[in-house]
CSV table of C-alpha atoms in Angstrom, one decimal:
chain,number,residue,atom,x,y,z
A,19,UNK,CA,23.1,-22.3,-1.6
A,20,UNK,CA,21.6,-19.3,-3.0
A,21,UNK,CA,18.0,-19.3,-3.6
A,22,UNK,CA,16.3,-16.7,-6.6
A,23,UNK,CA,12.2,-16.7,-4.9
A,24,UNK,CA,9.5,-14.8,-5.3
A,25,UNK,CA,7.3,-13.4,-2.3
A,26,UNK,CA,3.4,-13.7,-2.3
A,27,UNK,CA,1.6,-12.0,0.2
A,28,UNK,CA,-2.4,-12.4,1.2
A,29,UNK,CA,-2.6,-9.4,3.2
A,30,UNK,CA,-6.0,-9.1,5.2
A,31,UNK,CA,-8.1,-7.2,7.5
A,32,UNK,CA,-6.9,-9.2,10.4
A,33,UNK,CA,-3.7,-11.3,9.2
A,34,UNK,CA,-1.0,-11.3,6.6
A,35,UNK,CA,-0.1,-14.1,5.3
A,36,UNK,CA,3.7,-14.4,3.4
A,37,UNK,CA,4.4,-17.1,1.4
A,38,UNK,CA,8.1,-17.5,-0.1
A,39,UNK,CA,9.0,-19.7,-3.4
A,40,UNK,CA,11.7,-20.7,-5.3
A,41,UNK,CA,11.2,-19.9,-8.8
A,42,UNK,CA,10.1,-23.9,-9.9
A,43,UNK,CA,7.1,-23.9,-7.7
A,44,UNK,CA,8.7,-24.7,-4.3
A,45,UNK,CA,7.9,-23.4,-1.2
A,46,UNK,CA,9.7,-22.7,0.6
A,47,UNK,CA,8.3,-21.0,3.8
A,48,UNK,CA,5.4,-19.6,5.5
A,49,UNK,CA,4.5,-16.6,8.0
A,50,UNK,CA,1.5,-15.1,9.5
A,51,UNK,CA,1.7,-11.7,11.2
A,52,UNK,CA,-0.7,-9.3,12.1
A,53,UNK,CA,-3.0,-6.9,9.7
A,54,UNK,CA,-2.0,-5.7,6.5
A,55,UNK,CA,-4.7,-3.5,6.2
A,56,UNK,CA,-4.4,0.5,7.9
A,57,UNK,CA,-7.5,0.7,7.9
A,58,UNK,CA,-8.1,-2.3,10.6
A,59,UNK,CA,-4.6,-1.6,11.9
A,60,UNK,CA,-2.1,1.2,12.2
A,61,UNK,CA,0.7,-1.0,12.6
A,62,UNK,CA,-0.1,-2.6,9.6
A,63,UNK,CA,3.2,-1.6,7.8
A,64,UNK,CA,5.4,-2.9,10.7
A,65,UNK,CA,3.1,-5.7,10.6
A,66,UNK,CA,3.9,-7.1,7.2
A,67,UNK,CA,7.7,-5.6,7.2
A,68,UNK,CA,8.0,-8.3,10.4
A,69,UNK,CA,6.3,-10.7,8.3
A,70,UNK,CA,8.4,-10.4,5.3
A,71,UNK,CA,11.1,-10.6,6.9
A,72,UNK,CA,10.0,-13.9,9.1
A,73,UNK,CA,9.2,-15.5,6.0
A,74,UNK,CA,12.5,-14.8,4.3
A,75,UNK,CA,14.7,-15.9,7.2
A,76,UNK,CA,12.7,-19.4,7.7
A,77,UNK,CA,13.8,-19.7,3.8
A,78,UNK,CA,17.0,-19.4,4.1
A,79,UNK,CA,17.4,-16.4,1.8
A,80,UNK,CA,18.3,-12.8,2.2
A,81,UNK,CA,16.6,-9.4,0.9
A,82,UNK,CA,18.8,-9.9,-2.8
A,83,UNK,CA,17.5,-13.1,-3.5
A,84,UNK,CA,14.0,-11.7,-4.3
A,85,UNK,CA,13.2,-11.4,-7.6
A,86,UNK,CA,9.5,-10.2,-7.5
A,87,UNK,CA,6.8,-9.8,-4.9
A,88,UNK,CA,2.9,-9.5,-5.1
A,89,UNK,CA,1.0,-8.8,-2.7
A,90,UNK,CA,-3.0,-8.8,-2.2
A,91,UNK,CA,-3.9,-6.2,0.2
A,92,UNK,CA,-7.5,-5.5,2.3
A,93,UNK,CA,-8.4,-2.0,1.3
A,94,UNK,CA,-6.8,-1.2,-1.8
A,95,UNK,CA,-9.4,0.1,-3.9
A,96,UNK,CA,-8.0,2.8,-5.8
A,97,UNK,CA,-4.9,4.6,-6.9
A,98,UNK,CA,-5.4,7.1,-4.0
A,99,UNK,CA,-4.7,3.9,-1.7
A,100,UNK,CA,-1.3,3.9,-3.6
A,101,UNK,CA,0.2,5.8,-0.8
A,102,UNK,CA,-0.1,3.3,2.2
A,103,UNK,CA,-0.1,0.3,0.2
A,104,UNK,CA,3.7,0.6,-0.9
A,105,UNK,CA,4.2,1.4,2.4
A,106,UNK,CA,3.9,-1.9,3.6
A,107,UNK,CA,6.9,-3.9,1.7
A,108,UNK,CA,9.0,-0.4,1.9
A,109,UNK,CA,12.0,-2.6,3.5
A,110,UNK,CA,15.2,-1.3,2.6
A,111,UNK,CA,16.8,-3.8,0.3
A,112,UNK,CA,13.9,-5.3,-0.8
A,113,UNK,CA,14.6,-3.4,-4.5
A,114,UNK,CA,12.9,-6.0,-6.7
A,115,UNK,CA,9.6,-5.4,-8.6
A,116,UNK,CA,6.4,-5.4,-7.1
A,117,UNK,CA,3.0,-6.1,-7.7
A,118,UNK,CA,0.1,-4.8,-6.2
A,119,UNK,CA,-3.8,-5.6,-5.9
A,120,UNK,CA,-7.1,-6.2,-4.2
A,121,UNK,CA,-6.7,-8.7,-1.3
A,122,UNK,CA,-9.8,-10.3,-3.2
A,123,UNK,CA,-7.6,-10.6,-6.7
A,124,UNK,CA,-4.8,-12.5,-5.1
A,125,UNK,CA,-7.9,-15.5,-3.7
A,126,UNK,CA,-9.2,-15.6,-7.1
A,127,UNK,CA,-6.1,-16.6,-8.8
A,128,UNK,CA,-5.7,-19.1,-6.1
A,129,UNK,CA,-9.6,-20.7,-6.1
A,130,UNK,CA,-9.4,-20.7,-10.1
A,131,UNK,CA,-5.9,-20.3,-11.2
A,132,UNK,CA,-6.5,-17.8,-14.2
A,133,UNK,CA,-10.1,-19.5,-14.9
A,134,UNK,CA,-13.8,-17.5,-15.0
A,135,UNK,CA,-15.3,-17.5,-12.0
A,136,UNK,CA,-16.5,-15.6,-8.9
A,137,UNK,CA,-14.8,-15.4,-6.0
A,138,UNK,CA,-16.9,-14.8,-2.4
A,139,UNK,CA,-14.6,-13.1,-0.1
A,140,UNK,CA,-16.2,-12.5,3.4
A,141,UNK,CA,-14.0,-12.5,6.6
A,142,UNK,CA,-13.0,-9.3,8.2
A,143,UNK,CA,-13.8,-7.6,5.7
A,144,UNK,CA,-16.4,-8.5,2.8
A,145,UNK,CA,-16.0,-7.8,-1.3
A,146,UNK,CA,-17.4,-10.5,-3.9
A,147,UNK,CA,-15.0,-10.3,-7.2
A,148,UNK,CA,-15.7,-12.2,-10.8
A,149,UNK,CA,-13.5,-12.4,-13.6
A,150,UNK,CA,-15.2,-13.1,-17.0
A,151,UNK,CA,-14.6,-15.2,-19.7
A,152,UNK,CA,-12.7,-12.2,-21.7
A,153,UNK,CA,-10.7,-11.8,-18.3
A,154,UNK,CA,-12.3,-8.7,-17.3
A,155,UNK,CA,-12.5,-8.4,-13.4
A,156,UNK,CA,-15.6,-6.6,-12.1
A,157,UNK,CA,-16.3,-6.2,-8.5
A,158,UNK,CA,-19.5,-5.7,-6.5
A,159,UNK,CA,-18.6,-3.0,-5.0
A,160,UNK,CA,-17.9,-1.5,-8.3
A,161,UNK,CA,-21.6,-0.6,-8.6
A,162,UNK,CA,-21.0,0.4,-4.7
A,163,UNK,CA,-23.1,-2.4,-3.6
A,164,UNK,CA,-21.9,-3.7,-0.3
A,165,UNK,CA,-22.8,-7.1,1.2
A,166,UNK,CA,-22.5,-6.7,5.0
A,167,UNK,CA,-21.4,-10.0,5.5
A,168,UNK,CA,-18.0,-9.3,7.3
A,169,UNK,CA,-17.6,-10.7,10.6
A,170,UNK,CA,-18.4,-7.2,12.6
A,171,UNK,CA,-21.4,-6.9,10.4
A,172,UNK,CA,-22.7,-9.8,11.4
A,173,UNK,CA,-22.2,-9.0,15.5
A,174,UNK,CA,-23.6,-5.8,15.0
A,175,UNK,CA,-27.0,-6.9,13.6
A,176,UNK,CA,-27.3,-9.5,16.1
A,177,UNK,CA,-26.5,-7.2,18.9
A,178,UNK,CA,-29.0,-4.3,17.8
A,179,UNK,CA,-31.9,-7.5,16.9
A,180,UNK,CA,-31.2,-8.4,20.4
A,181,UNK,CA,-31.1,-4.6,21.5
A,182,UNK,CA,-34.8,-4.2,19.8
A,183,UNK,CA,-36.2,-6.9,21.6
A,184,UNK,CA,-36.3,-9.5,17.8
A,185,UNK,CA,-35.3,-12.5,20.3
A,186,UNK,CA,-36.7,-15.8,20.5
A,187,UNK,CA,-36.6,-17.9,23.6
A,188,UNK,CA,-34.4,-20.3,21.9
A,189,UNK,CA,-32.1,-17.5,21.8
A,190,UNK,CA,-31.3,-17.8,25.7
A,191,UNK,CA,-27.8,-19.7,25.3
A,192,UNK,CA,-27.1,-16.5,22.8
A,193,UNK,CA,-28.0,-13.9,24.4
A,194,UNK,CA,-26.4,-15.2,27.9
A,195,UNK,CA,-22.8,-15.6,25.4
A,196,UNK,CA,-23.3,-11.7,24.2
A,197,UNK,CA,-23.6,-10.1,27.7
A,198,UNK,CA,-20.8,-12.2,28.9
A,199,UNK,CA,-18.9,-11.3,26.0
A,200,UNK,CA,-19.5,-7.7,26.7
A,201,UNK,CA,-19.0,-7.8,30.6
A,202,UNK,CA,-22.8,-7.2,31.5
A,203,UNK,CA,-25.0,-9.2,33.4
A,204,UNK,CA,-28.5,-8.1,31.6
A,205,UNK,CA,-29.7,-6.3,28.6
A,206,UNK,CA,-29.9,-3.2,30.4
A,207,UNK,CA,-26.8,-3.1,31.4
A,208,UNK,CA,-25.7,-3.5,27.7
A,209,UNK,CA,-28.0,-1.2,26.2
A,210,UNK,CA,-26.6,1.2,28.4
A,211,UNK,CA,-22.8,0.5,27.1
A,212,UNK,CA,-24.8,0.6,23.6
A,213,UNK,CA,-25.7,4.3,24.2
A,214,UNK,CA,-22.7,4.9,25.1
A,215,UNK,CA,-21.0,4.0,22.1
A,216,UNK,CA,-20.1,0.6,23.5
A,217,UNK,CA,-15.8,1.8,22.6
A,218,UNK,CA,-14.6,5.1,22.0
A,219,UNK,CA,-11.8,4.1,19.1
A,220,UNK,CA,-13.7,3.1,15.7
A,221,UNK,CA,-11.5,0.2,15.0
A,222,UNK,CA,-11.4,-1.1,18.7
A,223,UNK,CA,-15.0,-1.0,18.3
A,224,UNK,CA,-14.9,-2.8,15.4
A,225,UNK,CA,-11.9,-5.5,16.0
A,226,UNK,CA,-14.4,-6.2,19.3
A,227,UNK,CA,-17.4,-6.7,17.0
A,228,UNK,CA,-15.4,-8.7,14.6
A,229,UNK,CA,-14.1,-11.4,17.1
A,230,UNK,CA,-18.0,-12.1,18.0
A,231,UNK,CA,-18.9,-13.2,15.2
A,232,UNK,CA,-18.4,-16.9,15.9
A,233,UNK,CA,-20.5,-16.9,18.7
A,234,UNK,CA,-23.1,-15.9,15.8
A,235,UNK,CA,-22.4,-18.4,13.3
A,236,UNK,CA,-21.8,-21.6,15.8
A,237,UNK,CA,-25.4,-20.0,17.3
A,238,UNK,CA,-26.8,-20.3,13.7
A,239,UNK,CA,-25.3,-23.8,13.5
A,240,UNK,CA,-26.8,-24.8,16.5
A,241,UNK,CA,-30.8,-23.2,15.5
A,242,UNK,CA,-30.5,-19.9,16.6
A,243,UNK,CA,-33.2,-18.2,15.0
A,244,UNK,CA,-31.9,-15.0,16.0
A,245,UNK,CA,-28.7,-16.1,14.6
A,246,UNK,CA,-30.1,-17.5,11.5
A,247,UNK,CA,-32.2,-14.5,10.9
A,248,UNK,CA,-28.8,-12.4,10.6
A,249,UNK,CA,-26.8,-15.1,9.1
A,250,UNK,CA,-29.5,-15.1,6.4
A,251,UNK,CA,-29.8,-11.8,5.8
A,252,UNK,CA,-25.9,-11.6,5.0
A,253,UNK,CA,-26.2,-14.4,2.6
A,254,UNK,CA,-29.2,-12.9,0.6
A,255,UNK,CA,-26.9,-9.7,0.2
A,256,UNK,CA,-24.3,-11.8,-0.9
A,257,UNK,CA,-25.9,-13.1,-3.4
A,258,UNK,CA,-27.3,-10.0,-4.7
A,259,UNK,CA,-23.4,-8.8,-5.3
A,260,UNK,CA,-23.0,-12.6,-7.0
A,261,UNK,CA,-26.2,-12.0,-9.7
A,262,UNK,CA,-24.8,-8.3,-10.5
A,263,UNK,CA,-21.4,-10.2,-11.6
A,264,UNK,CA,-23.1,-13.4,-13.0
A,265,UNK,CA,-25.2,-11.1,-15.9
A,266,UNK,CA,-21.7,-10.2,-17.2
A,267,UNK,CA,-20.8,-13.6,-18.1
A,268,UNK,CA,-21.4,-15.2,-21.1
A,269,UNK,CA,-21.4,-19.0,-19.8
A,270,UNK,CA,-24.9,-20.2,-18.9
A,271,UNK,CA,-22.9,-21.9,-15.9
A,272,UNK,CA,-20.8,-19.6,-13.6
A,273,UNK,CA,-18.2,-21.4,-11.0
A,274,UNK,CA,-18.5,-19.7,-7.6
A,275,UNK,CA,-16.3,-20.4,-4.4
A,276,UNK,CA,-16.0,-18.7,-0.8
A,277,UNK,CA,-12.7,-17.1,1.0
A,278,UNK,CA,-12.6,-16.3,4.5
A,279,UNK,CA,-13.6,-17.3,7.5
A,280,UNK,CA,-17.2,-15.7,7.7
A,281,UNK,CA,-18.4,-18.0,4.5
A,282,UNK,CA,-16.3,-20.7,5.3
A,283,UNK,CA,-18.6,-21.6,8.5
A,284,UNK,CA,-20.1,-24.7,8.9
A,285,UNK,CA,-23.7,-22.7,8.5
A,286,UNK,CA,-23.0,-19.9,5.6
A,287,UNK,CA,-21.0,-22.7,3.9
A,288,UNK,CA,-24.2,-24.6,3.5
A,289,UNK,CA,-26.3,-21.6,2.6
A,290,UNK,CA,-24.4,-20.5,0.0
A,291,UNK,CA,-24.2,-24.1,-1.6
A,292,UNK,CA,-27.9,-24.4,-1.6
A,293,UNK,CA,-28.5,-20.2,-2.1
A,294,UNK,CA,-26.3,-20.8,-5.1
A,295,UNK,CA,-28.6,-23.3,-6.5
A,296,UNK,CA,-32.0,-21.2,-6.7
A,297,UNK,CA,-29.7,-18.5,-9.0
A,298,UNK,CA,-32.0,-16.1,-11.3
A,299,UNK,CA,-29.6,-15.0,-14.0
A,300,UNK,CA,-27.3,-18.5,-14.4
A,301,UNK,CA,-26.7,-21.7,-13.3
A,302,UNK,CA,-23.7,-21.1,-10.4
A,303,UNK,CA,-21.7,-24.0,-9.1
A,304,UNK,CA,-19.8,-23.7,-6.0
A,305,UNK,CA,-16.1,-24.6,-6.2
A,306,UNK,CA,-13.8,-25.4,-3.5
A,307,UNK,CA,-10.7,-23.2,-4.4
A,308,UNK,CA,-7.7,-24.8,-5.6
A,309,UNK,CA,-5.1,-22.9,-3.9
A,310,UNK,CA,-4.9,-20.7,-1.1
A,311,UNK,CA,-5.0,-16.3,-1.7
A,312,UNK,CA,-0.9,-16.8,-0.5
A,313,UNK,CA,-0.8,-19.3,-3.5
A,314,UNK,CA,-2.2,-17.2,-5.8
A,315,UNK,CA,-0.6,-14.5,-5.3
A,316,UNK,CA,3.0,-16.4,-5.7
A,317,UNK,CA,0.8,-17.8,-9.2
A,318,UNK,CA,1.1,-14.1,-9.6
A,319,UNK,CA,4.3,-13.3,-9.2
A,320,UNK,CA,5.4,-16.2,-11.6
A,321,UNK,CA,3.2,-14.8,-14.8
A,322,UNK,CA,4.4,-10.9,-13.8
A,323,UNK,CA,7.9,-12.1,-14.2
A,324,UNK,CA,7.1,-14.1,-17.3
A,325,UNK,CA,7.6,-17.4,-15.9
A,326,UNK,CA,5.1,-20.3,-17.1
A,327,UNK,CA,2.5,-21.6,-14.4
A,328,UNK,CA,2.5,-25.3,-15.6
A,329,UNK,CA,1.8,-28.6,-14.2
A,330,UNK,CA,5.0,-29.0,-12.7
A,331,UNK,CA,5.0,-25.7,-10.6
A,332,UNK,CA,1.5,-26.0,-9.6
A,333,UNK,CA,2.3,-29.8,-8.2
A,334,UNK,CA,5.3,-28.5,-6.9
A,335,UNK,CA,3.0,-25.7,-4.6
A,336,UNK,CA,0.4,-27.8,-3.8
A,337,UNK,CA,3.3,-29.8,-1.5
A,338,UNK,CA,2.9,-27.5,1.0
A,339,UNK,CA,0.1,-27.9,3.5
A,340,UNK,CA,-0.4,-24.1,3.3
A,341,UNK,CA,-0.8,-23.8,-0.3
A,342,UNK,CA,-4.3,-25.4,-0.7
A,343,UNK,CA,-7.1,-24.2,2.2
């Protein structure tokens, strides 16, 4: 049986996810690979070629049978980024139209399905995106504010807090799980793979950072205060980038939700639920998303080709255990 689907892609700083549907809402597979972004990864063409192409065969359907793909990529930020960014779904065959954005785009039409809102996206990487009531998306980093709340940002800190003597002796459990992380038995021995440079590569360095990070937020969980202390600080850049977007909308009330794993900890979870509630310039709501980033960007590639995103479709997506977080 021959099966006309579309392909949405959540491509991230550490994963890509592929989602394949049929054109009434159906899904009808599901793939995870490795980074989509070349900036974390330099395989990150081959990685989401191989995901594509997973996805496609555990649907049943061949390269022809695609009749549009978007894709939400890490690291897109400009028409200079053009370059790479096709690269990734250059497969030969693959000769259907494609749509590409921000990695950030792709979650908020998933968490609000075409609605106002502002979407939190910290992970790997960290961007906060709103979309106004007159449909006008703005980002944070659009006024090149940055909220160092990715994962590596968060290991950093606590490793140079730690570094700088900023410890508490409730920290003990903490700082014993750092220096076994990093293969040293004290903190001189890891101030002196500090000075070094701790690794040589930039995104070794940084993948190695970036898979700390829960040891930081299950620390903050558990009372850290040196893990709070950096936790916190995160959040209240966060929600700097969240009042910049908020002026711009109209709505006393602005819906707010958080992507990624970084946010979506038990800790920042809560702190961005109650930071949200002390907001200066409007009255923000936190919203669990509707549908996953892989979701929205299918929801995507349904309105690109013109198709109708109704009840039926959206019902029809949220079958699948993969479609919703």
């Amino acid at each position: 049986m021959r099966h006309e689907v579309v392909i949405g892609i959540d491509g991230g700083g550490s994963q890509t996810r592929v989602m394949v549907s049929d054109l009434n809402g159906n899904i009808l597979s599901y793939a995870v690979g490795g980074a989509s972004s070349v900036h974390k990864d330099r395989n990150a063409p081959e990685n989401v070629q191989q995901t594509i192409r997973m996805a496609l065969t555990m649907a049943g359907c061949k390269l022809d049978h695609v009749k549009g793909l978007c894709a939400g990529i890490a690291g897109y930020e400009s028409d200079q980024d053009m370059e790479w960014v096709t690269r990734l779904t250059a497969i030969e065959g693959l000769d259907c139209p494609k749509w590409y954005v921000n990695d950030s785009v792709v979650a908020h039409a998933g968490a609000f399905m075409g609605n106002p809102g502002i979407v939190v996206v910290s992970g790997t990487g960290s961007i906060i995106l709103g979309i106004t009531e007159q449909e006008i998306p703005i980002k944070n980093v659009d006024f090149h504010h940055y909220a160092a709340s990715a994962a590596r940002f968060l290991s950093y800190d606590a490793v140079y807090q730690m570094l700088a003597g900023n410890i508490h002796p409730s920290d003990e459990s903490l700082v014993l799980q750092i220096q076994s992380y990093w293969g040293v038995e004290n903190r001189d021995q890891l101030r002196m793979l500090a000075v070094a440079g701790f690794i040589k590569d930039r995104q070794e360095r940084d993948k190695k950072f970036g898979e700390m990070a829960p040891l930081i937020t299950t620390a903050a969980e558990a009372g850290s205060p040196l893990a709070r202390s950096v936790c916190d600080e995160a959040m209240k850049q966060i929600m700097v980038g969240v009042e910049i977007l908020g002026s711009f909308f109209q709505s006393d009330h602005v819906p707010v939700t958080g992507i990624g794993s970084v946010v979506n900890c038990a800790y920042m979870k809560s702190k961005l639920i109650n930071s949200l509630q002390t907001g200066i310039n409007k009255r923000y709501e936190f919203h669990n998303p509707q549908l996953s980033a892989a979701a929205g960007a299918v929801l995507m590639a349904f309105r690109s080709l013109g198709l109708l995103v109704d009840s039926h479709r959206v019902e029809s997506m949220r079958r699948h255990p993969h479609a919703t977080w």
